[in-house]
mmCIF file of C-alpha atoms in Angstrom:
data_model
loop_
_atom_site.group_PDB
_atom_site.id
_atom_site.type_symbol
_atom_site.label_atom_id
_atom_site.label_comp_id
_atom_site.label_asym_id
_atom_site.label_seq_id
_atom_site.Cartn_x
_atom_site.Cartn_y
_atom_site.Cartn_z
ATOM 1 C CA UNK D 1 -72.479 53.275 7.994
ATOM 2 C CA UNK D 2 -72.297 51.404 4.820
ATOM 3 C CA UNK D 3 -69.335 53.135 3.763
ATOM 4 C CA UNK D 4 -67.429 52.445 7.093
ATOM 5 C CA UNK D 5 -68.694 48.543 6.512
ATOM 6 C CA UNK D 6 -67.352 48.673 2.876
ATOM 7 C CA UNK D 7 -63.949 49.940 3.789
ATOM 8 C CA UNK D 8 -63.566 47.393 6.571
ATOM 9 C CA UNK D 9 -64.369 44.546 4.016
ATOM 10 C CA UNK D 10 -61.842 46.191 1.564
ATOM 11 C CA UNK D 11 -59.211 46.395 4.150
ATOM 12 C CA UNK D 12 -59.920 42.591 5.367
ATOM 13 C CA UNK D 13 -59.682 41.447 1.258
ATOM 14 C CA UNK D 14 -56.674 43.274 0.559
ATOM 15 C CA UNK D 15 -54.829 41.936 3.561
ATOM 16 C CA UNK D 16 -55.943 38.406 2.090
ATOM 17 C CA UNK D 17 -54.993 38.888 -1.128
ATOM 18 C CA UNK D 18 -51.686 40.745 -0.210
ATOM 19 C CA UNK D 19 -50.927 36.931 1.438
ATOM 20 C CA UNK D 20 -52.281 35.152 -1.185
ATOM 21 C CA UNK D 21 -50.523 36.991 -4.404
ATOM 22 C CA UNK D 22 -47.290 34.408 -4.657
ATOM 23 C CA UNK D 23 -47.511 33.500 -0.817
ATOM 24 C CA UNK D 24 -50.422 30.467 -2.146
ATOM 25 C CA UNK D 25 -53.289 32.525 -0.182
ATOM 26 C CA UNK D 26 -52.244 31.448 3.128
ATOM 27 C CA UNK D 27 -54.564 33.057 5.751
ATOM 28 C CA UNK D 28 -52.319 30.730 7.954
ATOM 29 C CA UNK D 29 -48.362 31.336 8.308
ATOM 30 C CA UNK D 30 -46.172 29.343 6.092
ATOM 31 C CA UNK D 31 -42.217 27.997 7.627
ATOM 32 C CA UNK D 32 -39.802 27.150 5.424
ATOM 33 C CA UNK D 33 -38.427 24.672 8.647
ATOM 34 C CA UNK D 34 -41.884 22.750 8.269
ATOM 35 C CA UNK D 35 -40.161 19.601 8.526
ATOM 36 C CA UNK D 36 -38.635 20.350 11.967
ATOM 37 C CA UNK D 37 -41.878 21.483 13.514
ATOM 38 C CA UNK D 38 -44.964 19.975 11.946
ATOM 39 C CA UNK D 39 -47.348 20.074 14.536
ATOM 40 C CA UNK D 40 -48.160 23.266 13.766
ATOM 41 C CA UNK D 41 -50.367 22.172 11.110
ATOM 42 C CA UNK D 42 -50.900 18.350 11.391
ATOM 43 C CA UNK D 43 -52.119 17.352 14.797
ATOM 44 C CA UNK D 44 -51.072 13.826 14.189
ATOM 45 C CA UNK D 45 -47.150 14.790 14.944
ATOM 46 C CA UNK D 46 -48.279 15.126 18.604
ATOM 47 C CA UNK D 47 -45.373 12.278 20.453
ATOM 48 C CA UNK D 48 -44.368 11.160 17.204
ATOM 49 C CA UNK D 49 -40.602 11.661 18.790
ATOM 50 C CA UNK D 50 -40.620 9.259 21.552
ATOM 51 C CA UNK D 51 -39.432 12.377 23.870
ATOM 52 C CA UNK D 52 -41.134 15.634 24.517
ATOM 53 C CA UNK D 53 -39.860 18.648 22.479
ATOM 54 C CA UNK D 54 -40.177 22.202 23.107
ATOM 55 C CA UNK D 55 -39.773 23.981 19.419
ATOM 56 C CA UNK D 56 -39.810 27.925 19.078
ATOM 57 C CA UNK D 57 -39.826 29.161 15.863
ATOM 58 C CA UNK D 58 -39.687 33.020 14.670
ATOM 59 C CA UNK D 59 -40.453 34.383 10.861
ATOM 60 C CA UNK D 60 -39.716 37.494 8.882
ATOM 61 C CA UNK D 61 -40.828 37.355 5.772
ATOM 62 C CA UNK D 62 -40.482 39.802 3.177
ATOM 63 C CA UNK D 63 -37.873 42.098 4.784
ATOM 64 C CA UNK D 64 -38.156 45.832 3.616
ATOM 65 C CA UNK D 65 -41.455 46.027 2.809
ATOM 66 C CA UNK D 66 -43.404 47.853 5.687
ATOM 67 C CA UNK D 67 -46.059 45.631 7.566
ATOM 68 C CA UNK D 68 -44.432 42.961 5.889
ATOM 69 C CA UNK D 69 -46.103 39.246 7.860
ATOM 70 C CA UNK D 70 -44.028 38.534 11.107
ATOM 71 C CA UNK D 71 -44.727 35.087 12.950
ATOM 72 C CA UNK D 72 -43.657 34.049 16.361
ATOM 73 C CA UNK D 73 -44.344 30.441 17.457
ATOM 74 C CA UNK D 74 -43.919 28.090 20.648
ATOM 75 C CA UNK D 75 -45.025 24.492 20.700
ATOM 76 C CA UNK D 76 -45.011 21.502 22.841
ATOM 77 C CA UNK D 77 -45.288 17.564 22.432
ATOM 78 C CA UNK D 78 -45.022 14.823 23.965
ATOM 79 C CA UNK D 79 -45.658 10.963 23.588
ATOM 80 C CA UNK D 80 -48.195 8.959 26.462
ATOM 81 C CA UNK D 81 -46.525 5.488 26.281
ATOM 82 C CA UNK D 82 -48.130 3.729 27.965
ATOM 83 C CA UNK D 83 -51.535 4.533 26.269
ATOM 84 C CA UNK D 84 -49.886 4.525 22.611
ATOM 85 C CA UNK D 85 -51.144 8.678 22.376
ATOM 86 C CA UNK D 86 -49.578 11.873 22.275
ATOM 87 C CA UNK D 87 -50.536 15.600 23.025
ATOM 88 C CA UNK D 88 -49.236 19.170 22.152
ATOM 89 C CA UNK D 89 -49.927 22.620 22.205
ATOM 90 C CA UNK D 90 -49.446 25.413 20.069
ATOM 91 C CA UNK D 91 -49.235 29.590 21.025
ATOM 92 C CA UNK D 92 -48.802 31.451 17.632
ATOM 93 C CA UNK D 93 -48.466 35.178 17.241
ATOM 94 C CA UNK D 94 -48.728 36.359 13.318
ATOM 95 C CA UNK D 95 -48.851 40.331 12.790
ATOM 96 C CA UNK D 96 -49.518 41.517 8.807
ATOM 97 C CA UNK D 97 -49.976 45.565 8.760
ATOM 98 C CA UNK D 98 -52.347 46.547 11.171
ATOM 99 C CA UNK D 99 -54.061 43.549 11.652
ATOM 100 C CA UNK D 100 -52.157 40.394 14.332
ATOM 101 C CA UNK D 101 -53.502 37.278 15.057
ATOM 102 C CA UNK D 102 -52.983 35.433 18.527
ATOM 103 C CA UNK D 103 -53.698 31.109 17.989
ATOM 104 C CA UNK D 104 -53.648 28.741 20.841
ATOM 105 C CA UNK D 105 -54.372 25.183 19.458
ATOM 106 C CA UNK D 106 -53.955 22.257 21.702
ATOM 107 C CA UNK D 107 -53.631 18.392 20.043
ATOM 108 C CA UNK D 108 -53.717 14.518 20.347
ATOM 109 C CA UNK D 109 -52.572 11.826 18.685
ATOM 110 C CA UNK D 110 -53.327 8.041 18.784
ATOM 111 C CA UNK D 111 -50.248 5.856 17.127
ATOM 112 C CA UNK D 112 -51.237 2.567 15.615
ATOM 113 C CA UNK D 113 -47.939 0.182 15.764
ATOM 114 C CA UNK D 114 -47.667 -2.087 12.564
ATOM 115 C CA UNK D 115 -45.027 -4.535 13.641
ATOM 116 C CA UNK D 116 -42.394 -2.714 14.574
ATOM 117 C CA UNK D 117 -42.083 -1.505 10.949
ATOM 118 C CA UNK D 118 -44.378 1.546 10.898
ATOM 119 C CA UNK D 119 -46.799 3.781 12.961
ATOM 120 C CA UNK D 120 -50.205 5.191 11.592
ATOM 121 C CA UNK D 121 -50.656 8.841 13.737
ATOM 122 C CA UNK D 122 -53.926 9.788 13.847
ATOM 123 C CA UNK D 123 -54.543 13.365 15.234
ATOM 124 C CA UNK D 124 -57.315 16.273 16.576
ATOM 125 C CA UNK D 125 -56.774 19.875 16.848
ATOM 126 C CA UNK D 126 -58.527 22.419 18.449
ATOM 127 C CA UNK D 127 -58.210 25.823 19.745
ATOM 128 C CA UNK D 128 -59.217 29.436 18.353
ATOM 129 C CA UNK D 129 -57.787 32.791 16.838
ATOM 130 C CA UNK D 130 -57.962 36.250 18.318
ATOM 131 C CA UNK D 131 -58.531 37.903 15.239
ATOM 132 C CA UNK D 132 -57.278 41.918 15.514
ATOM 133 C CA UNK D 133 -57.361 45.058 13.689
ATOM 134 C CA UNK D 134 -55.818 48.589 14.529
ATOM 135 C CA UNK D 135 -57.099 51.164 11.842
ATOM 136 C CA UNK D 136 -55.496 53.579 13.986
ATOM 137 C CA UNK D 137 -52.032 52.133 12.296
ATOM 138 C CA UNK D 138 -53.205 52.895 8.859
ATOM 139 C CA UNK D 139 -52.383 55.977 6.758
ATOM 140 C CA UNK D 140 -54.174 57.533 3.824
ATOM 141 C CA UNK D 141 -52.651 59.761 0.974
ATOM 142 C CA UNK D 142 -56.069 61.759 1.545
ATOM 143 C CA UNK D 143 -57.724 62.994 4.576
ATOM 144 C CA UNK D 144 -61.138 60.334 4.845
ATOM 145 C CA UNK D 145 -63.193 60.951 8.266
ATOM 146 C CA UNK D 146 -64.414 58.042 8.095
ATOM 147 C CA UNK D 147 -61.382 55.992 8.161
ATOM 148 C CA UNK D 148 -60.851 58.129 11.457
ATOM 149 C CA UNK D 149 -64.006 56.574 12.752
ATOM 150 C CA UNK D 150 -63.343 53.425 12.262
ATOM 151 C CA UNK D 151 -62.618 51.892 15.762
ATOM 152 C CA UNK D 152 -60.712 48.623 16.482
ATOM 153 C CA UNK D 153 -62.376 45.615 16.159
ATOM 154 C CA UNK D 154 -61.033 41.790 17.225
ATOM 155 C CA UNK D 155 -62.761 38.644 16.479
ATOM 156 C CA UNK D 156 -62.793 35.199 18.601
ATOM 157 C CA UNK D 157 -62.847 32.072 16.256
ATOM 158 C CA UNK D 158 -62.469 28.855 17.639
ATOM 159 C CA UNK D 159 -62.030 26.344 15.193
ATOM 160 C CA UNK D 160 -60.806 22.684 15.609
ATOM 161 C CA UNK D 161 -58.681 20.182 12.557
ATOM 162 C CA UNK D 162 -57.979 16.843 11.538
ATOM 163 C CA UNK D 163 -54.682 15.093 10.706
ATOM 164 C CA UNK D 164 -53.586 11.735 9.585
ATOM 165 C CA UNK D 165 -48.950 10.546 9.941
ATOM 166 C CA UNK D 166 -47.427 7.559 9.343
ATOM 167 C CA UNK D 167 -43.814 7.319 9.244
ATOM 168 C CA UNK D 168 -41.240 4.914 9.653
ATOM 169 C CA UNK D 169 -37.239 5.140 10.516
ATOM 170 C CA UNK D 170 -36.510 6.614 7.392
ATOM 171 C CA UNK D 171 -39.858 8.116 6.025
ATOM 172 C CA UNK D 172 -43.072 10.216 6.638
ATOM 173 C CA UNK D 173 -46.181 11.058 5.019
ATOM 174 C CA UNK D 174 -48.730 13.534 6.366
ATOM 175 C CA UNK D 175 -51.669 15.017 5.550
ATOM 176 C CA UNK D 176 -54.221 17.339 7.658
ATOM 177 C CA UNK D 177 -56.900 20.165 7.799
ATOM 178 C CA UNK D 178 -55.864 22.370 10.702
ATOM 179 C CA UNK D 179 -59.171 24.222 10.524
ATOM 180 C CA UNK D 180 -62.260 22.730 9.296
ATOM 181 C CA UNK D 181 -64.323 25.864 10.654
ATOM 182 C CA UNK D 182 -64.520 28.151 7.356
ATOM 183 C CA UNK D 183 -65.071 31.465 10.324
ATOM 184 C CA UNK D 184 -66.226 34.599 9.169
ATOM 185 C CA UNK D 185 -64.245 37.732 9.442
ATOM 186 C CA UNK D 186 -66.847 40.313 10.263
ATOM 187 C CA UNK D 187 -68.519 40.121 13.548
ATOM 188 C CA UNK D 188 -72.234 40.264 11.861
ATOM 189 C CA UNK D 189 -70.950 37.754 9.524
ATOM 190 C CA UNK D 190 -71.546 38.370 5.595
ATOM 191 C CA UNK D 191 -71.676 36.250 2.616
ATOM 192 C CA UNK D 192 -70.505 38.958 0.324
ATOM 193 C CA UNK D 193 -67.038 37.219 -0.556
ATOM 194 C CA UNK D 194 -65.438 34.212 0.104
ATOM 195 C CA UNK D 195 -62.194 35.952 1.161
ATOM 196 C CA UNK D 196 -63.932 37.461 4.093
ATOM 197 C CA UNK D 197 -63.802 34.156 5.825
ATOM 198 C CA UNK D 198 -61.164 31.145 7.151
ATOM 199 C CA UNK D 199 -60.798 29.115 4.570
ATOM 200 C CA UNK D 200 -59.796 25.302 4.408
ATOM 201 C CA UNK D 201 -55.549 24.570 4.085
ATOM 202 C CA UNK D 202 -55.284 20.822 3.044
ATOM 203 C CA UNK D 203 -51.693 20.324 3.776
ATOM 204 C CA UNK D 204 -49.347 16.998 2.146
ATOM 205 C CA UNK D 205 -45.762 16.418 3.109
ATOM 206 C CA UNK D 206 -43.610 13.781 2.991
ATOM 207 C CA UNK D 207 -39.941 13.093 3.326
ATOM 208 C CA UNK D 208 -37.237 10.347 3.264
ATOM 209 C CA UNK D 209 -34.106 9.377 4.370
ATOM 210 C CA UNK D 210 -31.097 7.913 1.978
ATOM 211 C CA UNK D 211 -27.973 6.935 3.374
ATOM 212 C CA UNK D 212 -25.158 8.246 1.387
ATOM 213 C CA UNK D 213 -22.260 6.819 3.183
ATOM 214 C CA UNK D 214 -21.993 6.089 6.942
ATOM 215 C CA UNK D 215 -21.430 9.746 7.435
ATOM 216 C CA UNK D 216 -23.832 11.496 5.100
ATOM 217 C CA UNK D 217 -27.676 11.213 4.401
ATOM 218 C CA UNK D 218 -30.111 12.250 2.270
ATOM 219 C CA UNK D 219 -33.073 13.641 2.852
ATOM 220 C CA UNK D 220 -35.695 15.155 0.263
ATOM 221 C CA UNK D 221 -38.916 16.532 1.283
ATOM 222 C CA UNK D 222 -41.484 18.285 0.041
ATOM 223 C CA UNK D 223 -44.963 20.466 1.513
ATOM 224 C CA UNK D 224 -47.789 20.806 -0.272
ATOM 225 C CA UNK D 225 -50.882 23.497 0.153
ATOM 226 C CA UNK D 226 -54.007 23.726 -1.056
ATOM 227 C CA UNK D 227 -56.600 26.533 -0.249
ATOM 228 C CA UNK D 228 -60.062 26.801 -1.684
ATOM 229 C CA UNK D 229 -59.843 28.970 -4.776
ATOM 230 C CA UNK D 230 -56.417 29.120 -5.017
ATOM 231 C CA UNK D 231 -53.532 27.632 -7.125
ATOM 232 C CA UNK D 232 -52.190 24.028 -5.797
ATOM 233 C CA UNK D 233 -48.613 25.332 -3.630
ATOM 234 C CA UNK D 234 -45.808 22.909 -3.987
ATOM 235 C CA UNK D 235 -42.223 23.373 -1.690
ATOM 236 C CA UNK D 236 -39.728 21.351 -2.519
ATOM 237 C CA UNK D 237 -36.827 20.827 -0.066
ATOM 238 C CA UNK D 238 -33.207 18.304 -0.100
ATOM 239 C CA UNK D 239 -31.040 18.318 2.647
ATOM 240 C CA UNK D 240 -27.880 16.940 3.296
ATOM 241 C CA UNK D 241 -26.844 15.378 6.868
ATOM 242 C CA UNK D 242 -23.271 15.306 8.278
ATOM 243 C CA UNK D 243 -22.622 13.203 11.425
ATOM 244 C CA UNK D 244 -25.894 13.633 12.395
ATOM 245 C CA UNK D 245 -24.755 16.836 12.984
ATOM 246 C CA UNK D 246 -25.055 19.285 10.745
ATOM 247 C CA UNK D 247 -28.202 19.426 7.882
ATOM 248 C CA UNK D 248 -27.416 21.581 4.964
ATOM 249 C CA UNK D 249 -30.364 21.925 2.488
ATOM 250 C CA UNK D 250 -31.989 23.687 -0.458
ATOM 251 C CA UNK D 251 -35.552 24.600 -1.497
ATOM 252 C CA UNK D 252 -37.456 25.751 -3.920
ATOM 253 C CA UNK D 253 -41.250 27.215 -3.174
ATOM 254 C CA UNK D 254 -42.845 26.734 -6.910
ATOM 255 C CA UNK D 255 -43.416 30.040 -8.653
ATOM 256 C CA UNK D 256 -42.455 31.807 -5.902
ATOM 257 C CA UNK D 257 -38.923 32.066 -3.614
ATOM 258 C CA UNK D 258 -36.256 29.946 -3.164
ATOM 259 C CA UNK D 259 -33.184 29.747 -0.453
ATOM 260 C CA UNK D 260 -31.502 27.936 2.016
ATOM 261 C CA UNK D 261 -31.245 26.327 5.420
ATOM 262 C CA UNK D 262 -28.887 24.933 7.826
ATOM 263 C CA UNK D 263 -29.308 23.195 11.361
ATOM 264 C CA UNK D 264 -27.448 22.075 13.865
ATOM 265 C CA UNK D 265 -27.575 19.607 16.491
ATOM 266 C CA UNK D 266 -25.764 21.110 19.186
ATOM 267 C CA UNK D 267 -25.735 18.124 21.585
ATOM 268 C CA UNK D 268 -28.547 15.114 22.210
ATOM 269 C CA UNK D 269 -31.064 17.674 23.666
ATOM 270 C CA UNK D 270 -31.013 21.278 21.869
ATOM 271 C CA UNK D 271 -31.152 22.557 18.442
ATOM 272 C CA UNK D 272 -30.725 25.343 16.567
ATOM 273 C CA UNK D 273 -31.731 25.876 12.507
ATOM 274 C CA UNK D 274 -32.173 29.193 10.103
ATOM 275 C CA UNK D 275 -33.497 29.874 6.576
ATOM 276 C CA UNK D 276 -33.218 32.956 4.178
ATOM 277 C CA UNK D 277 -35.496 32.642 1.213
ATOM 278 C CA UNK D 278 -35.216 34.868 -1.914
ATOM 279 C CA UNK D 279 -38.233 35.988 -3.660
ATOM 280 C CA UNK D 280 -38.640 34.890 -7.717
ATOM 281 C CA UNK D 281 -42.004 36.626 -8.305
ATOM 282 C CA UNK D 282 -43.624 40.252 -8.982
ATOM 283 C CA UNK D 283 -42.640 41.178 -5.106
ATOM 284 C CA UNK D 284 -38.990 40.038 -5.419
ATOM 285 C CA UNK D 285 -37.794 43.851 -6.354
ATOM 286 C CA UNK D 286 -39.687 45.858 -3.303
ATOM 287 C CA UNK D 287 -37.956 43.199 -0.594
ATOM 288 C CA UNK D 288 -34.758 41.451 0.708
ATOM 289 C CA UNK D 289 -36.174 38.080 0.817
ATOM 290 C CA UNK D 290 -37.264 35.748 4.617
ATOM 291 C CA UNK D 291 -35.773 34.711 7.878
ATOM 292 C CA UNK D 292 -36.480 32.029 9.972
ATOM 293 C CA UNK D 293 -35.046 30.791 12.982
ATOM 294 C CA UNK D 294 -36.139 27.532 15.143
ATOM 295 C CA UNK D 295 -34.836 26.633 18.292
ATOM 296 C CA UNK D 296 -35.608 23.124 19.906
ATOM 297 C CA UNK D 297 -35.155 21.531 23.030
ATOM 298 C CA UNK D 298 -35.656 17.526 24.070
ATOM 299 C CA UNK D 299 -36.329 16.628 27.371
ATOM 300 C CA UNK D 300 -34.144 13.256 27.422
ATOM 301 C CA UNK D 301 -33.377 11.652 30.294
ATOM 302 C CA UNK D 302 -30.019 11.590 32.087
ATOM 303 C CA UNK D 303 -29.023 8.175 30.343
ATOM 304 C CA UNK D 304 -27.842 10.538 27.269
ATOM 305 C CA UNK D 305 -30.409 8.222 25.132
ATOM 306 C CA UNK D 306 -29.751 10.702 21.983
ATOM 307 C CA UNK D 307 -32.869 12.183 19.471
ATOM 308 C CA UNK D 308 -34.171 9.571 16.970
ATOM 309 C CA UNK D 309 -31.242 9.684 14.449
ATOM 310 C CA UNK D 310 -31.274 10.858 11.686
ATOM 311 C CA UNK D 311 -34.978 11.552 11.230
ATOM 312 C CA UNK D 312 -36.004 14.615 12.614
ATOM 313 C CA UNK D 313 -39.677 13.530 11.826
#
């Protein structure tokens, strides 16, 4: 029995550490399209558009490498005028190997106007992971009976996070704790390693807008990640804005990948962005790099009143 306990821990840890080594120890997904779809980790975003906005976002990351983390997201927000709040909700499906993990988070908001000139977003999460693992899906070089008795296990961790926004026409600046709720990953619960539970992602971002000329803007941006026991994270992004139109950008994840990203605005209510990232670490020779695609939709009204331009935030 302690044997079959000791290889479950070992098989939890690895999968950890196989996210952590150059992908900054996220035990949550990372995006490189943060900056479209930030509710996902800061509750605060919740009607921060003035319209409601239907995002869906897919993620393959590390093509080529078998098991490799695959993330498929929907989300929904939308502002209460009249009250000065907003809600959303979140449905997340992440798969790494044989363990997959389904998230439903739902959030508010409360927006504090300063004088037309600002608004101060202050937000709650809350929700809970269905934490799974299929040891039937592994494989071992050498015949071990008890790996063969190891039987499927799933976890249920609700959890609940924090989040703070304030932006203006032509910047933002977030920061939040998704999940204060540091969950352990065995059932029994252990104390045996600090990678066997959830553990705290303090995200930063920020972002703002430069007009170039009356066709082009500016826009650098940046994410920043910080899990307990782990190296500071730091993605850096600049993207360029024709027309409102079309957003070509850059980033740069430190110490880690880099790529690109385009987006278009297809008319006032849907749009459509991808990213391919390249890996620049110990990994980058056993895959083909990441792709992302979002897909957005705004419910305006029949007026044609177009998405805040050119934010996207």
């Amino acid at each position: 029995a302690n044997k079959m306990k000791n290889i479950r821990l070992q098989i939890i840890t690895l999968l950890l550490l196989i996210l952590g080594i150059n992908g900054f120890a996220q035990q949550d997904p990372m995006y490189t399209q943060y900056m479209y779809n930030p509710i996902v980790v800061n509750p605060a975003f919740a009607g921060s558009r003035e319209v409601g906005v239907l995002t869906g976002v897919f993620r393959k990351q590390w093509v080529g490498i078998n098991g490799s983390p695959t993330t498929s997201s929907i989300s929904y927000n939308a502002p209460i005028r009249r009250y000065d709040f907003g809600v959303g909700a979140t449905l997340l499906y992440d798969a790494l190997g044989p363990t997959s993990q389904t998230s439903l988070f739902l959030d508010y908001s409360y927006q504090i106007r300063f004088d037309q000139k600002g608004t101060l977003s202050l937000g709650l999460k809350g929700g809970f992971n269905y934490f799974y693992i299929n040891y039937s899906g592994l494989n071992s070089t050498d015949p071990d009976d008890d790996l063969d008795q190891l039987e499927n296990e799933s976890l249920f961790l609700p959890n609940f996070g924090v989040g703070a926004y304030y932006y203006t026409d032509k910047l933002y600046l977030g920061l939040s704790v998704p999940k204060l709720l540091r969950n352990s990953l065995e059932k029994k619960g252990n104390n045996l390693d600090h990678l066997n539970r959830e553990e705290w992602h303090v995200f930063l971002m920020g972002g703002y807008i430069f007009k170039l000329s009356e066709v082009i803007d500016f826009k650098p941006s940046f994410i920043s990640r910080y899990v307990m026991g782990s190296p500071l994270s730091i993605e850096l992004t600049a993207t360029f804005m024709l027309y409102d139109k079309i957003w070509l950008g850059a980033m740069y994840r430190v110490g880690d990948s880099f790529g690109g990203l385009i987006n278009w605005q297809i008319n006032p209510k849907l749009n459509v962005g991808y990213s391919y990232d390249l890996s620049n670490s110990e990994i980058k020779a056993y895959n083909k790099g990441s792709h992302e695609i979002t897909l957005s939709y705004a419910f305006l009204r029949d007026n044609g009143k177009r998405i805040l331009s050119p934010r996207f935030f």
